[in-house]
PDB file of C-alpha atoms in Angstrom:
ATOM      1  CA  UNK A   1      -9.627-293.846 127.566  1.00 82.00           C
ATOM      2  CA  UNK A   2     -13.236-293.723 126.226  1.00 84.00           C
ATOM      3  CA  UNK A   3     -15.032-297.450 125.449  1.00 88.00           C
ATOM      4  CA  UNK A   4     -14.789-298.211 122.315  1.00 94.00           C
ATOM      5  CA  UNK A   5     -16.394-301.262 120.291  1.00 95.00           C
ATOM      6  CA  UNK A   6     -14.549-303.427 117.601  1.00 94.00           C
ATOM      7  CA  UNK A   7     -17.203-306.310 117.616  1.00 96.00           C
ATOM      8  CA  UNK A   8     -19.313-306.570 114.489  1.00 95.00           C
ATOM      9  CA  UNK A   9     -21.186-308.945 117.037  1.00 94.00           C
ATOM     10  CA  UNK A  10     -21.501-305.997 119.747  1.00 95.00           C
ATOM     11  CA  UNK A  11     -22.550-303.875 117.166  1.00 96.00           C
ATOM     12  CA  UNK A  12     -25.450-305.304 115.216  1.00 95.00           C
ATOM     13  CA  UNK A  13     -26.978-306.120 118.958  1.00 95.00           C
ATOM     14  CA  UNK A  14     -26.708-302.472 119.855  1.00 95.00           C
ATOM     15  CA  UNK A  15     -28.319-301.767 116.748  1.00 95.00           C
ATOM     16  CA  UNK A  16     -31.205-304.304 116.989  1.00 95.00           C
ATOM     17  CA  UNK A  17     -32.147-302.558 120.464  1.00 94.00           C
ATOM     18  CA  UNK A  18     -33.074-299.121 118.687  1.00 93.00           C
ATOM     19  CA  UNK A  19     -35.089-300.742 116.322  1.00 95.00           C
ATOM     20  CA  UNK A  20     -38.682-299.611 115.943  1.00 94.00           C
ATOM     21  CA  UNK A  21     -40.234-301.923 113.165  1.00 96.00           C
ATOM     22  CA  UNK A  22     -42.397-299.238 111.265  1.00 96.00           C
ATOM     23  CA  UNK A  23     -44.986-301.494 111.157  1.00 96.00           C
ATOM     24  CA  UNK A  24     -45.464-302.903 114.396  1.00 94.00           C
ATOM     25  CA  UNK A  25     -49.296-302.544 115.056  1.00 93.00           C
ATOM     26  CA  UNK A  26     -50.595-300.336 117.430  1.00 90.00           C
ATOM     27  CA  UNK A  27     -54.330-300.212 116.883  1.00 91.00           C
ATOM     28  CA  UNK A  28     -57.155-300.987 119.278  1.00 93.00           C
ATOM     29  CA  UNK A  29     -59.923-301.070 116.940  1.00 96.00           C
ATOM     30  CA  UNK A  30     -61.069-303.689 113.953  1.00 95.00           C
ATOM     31  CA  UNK A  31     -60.644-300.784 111.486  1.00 96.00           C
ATOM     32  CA  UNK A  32     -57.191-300.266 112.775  1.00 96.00           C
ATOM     33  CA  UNK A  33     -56.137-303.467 112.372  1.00 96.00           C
ATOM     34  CA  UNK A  34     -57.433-303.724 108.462  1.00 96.00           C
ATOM     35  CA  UNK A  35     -56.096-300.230 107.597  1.00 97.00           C
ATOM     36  CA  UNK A  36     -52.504-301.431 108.867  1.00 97.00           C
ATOM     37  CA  UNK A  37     -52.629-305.184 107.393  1.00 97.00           C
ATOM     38  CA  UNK A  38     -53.677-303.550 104.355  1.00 97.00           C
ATOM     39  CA  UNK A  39     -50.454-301.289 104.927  1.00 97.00           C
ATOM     40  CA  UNK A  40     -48.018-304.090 105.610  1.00 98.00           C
ATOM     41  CA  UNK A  41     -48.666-306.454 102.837  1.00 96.00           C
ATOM     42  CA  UNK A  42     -48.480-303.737 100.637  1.00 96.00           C
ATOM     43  CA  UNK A  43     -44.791-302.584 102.021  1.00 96.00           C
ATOM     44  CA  UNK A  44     -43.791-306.001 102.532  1.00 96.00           C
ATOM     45  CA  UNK A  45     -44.566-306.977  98.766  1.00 93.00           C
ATOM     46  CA  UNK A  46     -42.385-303.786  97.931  1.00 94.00           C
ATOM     47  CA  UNK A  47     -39.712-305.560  98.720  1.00 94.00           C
ATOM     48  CA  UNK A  48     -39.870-309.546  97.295  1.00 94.00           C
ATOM     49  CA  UNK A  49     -37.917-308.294  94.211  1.00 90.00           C
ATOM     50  CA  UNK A  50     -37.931-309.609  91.260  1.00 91.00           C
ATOM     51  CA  UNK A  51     -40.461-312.586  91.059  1.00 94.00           C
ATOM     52  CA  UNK A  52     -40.391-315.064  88.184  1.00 95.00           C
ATOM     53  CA  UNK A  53     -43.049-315.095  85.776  1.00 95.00           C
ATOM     54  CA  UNK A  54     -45.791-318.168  85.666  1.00 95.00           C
ATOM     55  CA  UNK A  55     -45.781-321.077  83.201  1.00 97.00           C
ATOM     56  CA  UNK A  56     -47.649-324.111  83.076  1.00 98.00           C
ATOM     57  CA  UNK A  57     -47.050-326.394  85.508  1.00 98.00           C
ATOM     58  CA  UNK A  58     -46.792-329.814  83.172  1.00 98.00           C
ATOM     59  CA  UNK A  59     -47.083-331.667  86.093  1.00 98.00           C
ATOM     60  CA  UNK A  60     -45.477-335.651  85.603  1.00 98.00           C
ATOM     61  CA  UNK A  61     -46.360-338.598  87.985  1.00 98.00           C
ATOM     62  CA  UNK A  62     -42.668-340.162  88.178  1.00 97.00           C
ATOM     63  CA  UNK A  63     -44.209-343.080  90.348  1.00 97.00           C
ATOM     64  CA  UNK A  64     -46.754-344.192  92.381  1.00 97.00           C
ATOM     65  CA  UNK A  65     -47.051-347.307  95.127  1.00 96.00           C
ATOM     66  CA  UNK A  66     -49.448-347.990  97.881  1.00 96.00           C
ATOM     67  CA  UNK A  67     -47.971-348.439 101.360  1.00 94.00           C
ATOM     68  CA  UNK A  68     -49.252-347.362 105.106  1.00 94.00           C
ATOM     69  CA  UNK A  69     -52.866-347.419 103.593  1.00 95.00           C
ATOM     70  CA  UNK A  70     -51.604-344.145 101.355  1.00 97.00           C
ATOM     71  CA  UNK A  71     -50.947-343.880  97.613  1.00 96.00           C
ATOM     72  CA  UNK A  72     -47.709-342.399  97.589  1.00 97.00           C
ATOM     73  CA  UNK A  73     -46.426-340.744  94.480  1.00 97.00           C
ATOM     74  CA  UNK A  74     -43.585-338.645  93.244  1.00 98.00           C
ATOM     75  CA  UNK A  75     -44.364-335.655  91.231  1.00 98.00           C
ATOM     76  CA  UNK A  76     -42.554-333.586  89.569  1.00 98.00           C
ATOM     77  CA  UNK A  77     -43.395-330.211  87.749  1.00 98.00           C
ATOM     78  CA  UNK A  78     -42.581-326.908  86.732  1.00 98.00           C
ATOM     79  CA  UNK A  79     -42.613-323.688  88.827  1.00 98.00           C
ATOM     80  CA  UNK A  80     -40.994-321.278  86.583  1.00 97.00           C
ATOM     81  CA  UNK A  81     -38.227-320.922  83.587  1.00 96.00           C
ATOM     82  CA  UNK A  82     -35.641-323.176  84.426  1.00 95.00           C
ATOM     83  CA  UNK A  83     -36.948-324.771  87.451  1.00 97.00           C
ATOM     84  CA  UNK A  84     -38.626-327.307  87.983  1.00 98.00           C
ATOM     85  CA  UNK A  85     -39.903-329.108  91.666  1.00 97.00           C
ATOM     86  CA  UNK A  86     -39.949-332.591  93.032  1.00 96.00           C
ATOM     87  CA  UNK A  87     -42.948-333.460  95.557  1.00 98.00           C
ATOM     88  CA  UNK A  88     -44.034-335.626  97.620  1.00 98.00           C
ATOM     89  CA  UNK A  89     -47.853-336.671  97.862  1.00 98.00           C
ATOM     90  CA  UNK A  90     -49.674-339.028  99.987  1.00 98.00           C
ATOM     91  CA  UNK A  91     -53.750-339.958  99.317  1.00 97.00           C
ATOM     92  CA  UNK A  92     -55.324-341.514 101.862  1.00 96.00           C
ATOM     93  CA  UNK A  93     -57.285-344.735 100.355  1.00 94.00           C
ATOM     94  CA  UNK A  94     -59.788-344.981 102.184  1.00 85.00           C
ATOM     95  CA  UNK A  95     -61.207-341.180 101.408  1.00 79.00           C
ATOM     96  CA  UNK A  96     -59.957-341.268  97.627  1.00 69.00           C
ATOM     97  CA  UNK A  97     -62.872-341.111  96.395  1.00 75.00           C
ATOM     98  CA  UNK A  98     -64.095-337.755  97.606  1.00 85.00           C
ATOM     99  CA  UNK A  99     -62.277-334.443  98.015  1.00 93.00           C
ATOM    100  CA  UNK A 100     -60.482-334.358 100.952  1.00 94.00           C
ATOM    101  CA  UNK A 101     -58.666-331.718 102.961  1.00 97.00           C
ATOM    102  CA  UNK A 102     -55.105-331.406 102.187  1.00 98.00           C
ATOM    103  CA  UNK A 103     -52.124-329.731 103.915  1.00 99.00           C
ATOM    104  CA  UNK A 104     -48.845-328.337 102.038  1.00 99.00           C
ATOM    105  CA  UNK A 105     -45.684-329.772 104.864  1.00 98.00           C
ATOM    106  CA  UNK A 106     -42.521-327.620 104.963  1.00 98.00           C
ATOM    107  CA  UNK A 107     -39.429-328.641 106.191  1.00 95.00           C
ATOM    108  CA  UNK A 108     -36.834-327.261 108.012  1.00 92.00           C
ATOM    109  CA  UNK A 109     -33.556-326.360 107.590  1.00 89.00           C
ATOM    110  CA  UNK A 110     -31.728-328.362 110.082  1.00 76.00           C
ATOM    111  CA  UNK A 111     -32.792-331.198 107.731  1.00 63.00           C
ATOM    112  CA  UNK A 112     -31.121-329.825 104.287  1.00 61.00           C
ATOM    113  CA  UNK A 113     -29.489-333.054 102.794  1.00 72.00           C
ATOM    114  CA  UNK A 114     -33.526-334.544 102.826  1.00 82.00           C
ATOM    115  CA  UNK A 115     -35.731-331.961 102.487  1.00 89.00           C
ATOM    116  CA  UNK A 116     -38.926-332.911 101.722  1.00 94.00           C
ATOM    117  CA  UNK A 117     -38.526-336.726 102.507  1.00 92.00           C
ATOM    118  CA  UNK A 118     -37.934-336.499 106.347  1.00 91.00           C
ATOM    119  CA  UNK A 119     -41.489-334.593 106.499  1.00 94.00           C
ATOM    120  CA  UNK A 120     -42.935-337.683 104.345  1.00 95.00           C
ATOM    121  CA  UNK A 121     -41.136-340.286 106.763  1.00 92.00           C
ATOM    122  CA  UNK A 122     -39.363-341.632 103.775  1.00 89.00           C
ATOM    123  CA  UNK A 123     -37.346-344.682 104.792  1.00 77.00           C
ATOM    124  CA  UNK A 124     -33.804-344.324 104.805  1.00 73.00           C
ATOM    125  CA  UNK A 125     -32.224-347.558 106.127  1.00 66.00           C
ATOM    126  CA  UNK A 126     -28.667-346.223 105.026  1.00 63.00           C
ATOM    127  CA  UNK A 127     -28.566-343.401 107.401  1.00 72.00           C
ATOM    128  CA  UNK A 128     -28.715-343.558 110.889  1.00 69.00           C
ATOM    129  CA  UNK A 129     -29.457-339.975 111.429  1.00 73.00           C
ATOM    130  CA  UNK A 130     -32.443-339.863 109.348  1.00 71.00           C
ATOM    131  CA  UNK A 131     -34.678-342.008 111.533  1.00 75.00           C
ATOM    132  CA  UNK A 132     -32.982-339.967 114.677  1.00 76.00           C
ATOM    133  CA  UNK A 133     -34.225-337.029 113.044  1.00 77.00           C
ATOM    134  CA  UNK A 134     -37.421-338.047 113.334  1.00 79.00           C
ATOM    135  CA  UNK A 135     -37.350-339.549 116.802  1.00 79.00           C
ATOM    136  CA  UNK A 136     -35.675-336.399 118.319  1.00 81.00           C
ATOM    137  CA  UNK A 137     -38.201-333.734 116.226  1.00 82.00           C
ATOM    138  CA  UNK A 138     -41.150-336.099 115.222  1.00 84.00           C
ATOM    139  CA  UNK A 139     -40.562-334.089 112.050  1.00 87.00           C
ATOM    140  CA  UNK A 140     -42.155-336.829 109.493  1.00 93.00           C
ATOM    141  CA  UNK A 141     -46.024-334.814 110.560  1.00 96.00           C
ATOM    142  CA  UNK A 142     -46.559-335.122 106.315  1.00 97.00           C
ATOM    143  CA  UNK A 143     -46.487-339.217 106.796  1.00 97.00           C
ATOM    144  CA  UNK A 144     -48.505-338.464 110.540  1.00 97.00           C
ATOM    145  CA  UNK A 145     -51.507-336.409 108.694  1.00 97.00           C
ATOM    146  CA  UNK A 146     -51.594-338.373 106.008  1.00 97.00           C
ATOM    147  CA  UNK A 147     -52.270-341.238 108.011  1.00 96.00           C
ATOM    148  CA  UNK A 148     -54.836-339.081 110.036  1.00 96.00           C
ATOM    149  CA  UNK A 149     -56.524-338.655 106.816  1.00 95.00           C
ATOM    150  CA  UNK A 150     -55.419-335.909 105.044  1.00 97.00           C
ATOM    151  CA  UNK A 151     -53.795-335.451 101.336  1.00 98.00           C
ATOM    152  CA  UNK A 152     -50.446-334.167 102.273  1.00 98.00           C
ATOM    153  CA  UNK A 153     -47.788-332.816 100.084  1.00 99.00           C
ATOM    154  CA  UNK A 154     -44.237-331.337 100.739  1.00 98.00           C
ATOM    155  CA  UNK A 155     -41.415-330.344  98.164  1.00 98.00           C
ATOM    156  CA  UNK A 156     -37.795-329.460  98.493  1.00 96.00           C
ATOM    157  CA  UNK A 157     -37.427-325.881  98.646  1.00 96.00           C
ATOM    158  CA  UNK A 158     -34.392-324.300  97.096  1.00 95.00           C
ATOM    159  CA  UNK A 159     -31.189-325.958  97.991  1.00 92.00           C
ATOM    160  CA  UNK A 160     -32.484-328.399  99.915  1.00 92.00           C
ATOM    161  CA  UNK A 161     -32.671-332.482  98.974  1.00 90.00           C
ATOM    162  CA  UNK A 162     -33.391-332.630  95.527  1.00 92.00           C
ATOM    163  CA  UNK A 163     -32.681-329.410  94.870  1.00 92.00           C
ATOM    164  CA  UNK A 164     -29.550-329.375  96.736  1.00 89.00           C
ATOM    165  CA  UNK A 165     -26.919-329.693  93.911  1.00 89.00           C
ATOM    166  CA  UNK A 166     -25.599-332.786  95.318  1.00 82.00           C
ATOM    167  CA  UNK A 167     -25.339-331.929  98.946  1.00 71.00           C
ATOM    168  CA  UNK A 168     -22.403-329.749  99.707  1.00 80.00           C
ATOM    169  CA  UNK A 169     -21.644-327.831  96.450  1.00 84.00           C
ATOM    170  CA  UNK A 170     -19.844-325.294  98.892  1.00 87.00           C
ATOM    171  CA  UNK A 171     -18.043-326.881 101.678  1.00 87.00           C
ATOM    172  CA  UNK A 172     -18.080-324.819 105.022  1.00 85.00           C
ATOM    173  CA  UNK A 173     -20.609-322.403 103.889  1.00 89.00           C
ATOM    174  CA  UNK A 174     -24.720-322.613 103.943  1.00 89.00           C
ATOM    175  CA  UNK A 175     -26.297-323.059 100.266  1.00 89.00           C
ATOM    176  CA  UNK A 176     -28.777-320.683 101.601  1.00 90.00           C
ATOM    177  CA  UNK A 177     -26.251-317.689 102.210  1.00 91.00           C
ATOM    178  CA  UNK A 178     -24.685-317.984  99.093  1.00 92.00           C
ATOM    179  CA  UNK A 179     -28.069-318.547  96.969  1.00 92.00           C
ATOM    180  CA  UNK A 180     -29.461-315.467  98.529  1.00 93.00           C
ATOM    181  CA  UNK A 181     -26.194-313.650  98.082  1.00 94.00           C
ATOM    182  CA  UNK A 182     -26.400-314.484  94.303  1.00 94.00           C
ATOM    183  CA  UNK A 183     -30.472-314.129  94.230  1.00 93.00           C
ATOM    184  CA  UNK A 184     -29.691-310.246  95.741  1.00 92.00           C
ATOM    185  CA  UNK A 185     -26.709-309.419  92.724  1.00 94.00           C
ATOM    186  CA  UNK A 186     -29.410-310.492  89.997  1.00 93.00           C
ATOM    187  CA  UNK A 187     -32.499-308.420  91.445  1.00 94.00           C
ATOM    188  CA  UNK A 188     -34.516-311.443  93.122  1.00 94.00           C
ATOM    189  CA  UNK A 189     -34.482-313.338  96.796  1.00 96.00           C
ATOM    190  CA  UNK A 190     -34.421-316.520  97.963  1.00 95.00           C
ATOM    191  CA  UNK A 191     -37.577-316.314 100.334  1.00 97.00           C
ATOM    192  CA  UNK A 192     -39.475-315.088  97.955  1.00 97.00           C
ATOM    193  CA  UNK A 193     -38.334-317.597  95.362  1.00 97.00           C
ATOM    194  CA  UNK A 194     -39.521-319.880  97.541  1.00 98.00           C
ATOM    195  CA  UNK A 195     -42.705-318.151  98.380  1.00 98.00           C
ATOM    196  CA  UNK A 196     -43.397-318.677  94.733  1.00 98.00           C
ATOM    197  CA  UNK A 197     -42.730-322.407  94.362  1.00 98.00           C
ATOM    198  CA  UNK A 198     -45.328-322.949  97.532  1.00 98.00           C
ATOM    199  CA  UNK A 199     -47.724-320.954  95.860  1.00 98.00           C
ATOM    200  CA  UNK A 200     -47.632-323.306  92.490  1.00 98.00           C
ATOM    201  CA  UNK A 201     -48.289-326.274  94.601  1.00 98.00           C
ATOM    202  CA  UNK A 202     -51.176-324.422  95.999  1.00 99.00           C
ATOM    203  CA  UNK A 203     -52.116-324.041  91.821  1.00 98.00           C
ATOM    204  CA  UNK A 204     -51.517-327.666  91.759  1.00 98.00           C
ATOM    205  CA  UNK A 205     -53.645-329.225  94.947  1.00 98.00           C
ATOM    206  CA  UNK A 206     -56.271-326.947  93.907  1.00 98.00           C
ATOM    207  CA  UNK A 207     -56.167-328.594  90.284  1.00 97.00           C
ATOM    208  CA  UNK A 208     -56.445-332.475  91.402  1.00 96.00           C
ATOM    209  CA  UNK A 209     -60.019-333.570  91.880  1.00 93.00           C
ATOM    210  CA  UNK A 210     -59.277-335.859  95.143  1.00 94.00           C
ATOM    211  CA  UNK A 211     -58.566-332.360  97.131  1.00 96.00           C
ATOM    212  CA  UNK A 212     -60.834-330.504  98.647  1.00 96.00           C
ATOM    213  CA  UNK A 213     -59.384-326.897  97.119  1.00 97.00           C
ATOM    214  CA  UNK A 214     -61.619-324.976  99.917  1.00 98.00           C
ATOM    215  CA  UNK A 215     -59.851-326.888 102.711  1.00 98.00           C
ATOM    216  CA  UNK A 216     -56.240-326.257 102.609  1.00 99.00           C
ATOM    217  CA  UNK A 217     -53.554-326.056 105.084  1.00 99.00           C
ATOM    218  CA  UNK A 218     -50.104-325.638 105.768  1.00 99.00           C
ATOM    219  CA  UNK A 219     -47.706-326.727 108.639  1.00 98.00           C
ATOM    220  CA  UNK A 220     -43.966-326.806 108.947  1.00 97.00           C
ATOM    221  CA  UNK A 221     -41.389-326.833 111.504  1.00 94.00           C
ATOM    222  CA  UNK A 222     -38.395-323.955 112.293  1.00 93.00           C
ATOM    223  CA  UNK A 223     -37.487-322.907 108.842  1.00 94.00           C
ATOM    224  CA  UNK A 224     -40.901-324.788 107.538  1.00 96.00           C
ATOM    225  CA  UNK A 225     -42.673-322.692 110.240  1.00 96.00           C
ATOM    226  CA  UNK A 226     -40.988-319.522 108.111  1.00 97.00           C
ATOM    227  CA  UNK A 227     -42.716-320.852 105.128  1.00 98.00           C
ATOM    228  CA  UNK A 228     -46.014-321.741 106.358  1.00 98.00           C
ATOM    229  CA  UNK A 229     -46.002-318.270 107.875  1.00 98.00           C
ATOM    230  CA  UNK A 230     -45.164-316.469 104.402  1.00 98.00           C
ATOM    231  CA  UNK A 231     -47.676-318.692 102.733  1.00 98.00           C
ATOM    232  CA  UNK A 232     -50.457-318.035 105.088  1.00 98.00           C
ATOM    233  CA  UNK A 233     -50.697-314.295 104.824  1.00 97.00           C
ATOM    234  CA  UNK A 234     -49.726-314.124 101.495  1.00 97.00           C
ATOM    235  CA  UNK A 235     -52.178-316.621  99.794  1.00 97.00           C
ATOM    236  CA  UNK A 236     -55.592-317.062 101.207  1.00 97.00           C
ATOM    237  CA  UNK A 237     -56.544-320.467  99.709  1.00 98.00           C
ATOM    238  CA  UNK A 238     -54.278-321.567 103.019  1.00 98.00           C
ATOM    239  CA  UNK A 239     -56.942-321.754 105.927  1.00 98.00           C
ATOM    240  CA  UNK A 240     -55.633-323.324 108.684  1.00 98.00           C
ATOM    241  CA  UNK A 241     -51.914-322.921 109.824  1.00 98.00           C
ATOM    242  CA  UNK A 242     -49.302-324.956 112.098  1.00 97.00           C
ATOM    243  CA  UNK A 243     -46.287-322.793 112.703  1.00 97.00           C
ATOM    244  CA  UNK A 244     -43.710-324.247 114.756  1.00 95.00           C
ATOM    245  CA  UNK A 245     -40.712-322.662 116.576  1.00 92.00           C
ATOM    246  CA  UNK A 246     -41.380-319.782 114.645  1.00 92.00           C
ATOM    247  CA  UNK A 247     -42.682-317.549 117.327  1.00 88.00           C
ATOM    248  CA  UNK A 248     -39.946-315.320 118.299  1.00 91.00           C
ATOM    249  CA  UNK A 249     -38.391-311.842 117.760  1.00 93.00           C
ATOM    250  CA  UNK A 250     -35.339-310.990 115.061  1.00 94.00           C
ATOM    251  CA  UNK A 251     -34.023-309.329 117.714  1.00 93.00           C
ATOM    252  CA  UNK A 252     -33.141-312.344 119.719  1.00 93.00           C
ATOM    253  CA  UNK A 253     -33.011-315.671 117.316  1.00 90.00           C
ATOM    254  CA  UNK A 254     -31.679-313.826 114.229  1.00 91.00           C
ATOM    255  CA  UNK A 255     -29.312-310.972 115.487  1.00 91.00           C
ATOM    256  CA  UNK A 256     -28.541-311.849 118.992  1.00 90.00           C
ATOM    257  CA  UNK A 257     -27.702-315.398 118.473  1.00 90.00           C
ATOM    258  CA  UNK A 258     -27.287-315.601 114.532  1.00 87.00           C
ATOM    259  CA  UNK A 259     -29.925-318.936 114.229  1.00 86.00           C
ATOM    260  CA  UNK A 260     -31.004-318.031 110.722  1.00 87.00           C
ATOM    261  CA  UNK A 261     -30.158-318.107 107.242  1.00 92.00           C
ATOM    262  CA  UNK A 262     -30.357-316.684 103.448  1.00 90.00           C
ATOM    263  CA  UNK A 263     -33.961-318.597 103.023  1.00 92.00           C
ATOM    264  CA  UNK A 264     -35.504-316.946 105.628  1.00 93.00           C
ATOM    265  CA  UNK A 265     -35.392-313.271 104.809  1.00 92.00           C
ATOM    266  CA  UNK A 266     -36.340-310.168 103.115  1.00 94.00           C
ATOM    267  CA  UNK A 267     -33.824-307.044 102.517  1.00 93.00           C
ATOM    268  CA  UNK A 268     -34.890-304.378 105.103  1.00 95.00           C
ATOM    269  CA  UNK A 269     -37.854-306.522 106.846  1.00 96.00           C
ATOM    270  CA  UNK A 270     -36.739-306.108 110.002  1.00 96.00           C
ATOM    271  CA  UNK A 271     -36.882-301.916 109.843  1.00 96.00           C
ATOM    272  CA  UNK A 272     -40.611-302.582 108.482  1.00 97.00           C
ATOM    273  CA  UNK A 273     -42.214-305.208 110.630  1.00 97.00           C
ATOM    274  CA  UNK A 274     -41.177-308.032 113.262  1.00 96.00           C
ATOM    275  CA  UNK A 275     -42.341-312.115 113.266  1.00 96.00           C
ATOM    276  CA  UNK A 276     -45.379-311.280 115.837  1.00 95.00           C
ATOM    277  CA  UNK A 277     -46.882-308.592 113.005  1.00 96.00           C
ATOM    278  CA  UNK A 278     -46.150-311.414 110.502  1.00 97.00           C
ATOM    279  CA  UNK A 279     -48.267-313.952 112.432  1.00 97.00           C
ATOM    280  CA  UNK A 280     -50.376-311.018 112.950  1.00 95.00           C
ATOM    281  CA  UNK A 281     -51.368-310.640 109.365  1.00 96.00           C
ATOM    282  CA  UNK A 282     -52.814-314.201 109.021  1.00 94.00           C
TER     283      UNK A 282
END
């Protein structure tokens, strides 16, 4: 009897090996490289959907306290229509007083019921897991570079903390899957959405006199290395980047062993380029 596959698992795997992104550079020359980068962004903008339109940010100090030799405050301000974003933001006090170099922290996923305030070593006496978190990833680096003297900042990205809708709004499932679902039926995506948001706290460090708006950063670990990537090579006011464990193929993390999510991806992006031309492009 001939082989025959059932497994949807078998299947996409097969599929993943005759891939050939259409992007994947090939050049050997500096003109190469800026006639296909010019190429790329251009497809890979093609397909971000529908992105919201831009409206002031009304930004709102919610608090503010001094702790760890960094004024820490709360923020909160709008992104788009209908959303809004919570931040995080730590000034070093000894360098207030002139423009300093700032970095934009993203967190991961792994971390979804804190978001932003793992990155920002929040305290969380309450739950054991938080401070294991840290210990086990040394994930807090927003509290870490703060400390080492720069302004850092970090929000909750879509679903996440804050933004999370209470935690577990659909039991068993990831908020990510079913927000991208729902993001593709109504014309826009998730990673994009998100791309956005970053982008308006860009608008916002740039707008605060104690940053240094030529000296901006971005670091961020597993799913916040997915964001500081997209940020990066999308937005040049970012120049300096810290991706981490964000360095390997779709092939292997995101079809062969499924370690991904709905906040991580564009419709058709792997048939157009793979994560080393994305790192590429920075």
């Amino acid at each position: 009897m001939k082989k025959r596959n059932l497994s949807m698992i078998e299947y996409f795997n097969c599929k993943a090996e005759s891939i050939q992104p259409r992007y994947r550079f090939s050049g050997s020359s500096k003109e190469d490289f800026i006639k296909w980068k010019s190429a790329l962004l251009a497809e890979l903008k093609q397909i971000f959907g529908q992105m919201p339109q831009s409206v002031p940010l009304n930004p709102e100090i919610v608090w503010e306290i001094e702790e760890d030799g960094l004024i820490k405050r709360r923020v909160i301000f709008d992104t788009e229509e209908d959303m809004s974003v919570a931040a995080l933001i730590y000034i070093p006090i000894a360098t207030r007083r002139k423009p300093c170099p700032a970095i934009l922290c993203n967190h991961g996923h792994a971390f979804s019921p804190f978001g932003k305030d793992l990155v920002m070593g929040v305290r969380n006496d309450g739950c054991p897991e938080f401070a294991s978190d840290i210990e086990v990833f040394n994930c807090d680096y927003g509290l870490q570079m703060a400390k080492r003297g720069y302004v850092t900042m970090a929000i909750d990205y879509r679903g996440f903390g804050e933004r999370g809708d209470g935690g577990d709004p659909y039991p068993g499932r990831d908020k990510c899957n079913v927000h991208f679902i729902r993001g593709n039926l109504m014309g826009s995506n998730l990673l994009a959405l998100n791309i956005w948001d970053a982008q308006r706290c860009l608008d916002y460090l740039c707008s605060l006199d104690f940053v240094n708006a030529d000296k901006i950063g971005a670091m961020g670990l597993s799913f916040g290395g997915t964001m500081t990537t997209w940020i990066t090579l999308l937005d040049e006011r970012i120049k300096a980047a810290d991706i981490i464990c964000y360095s390997c193929c779709f092939k292997n993390f995101a079809v062969a062993d499924g370690n991904f999510c709905g906040s991580q991806y564009l419709p058709g992006l792997f048939a157009i380029c793979d994560v080393p031309d994305l790192h590429g492009l920075i």
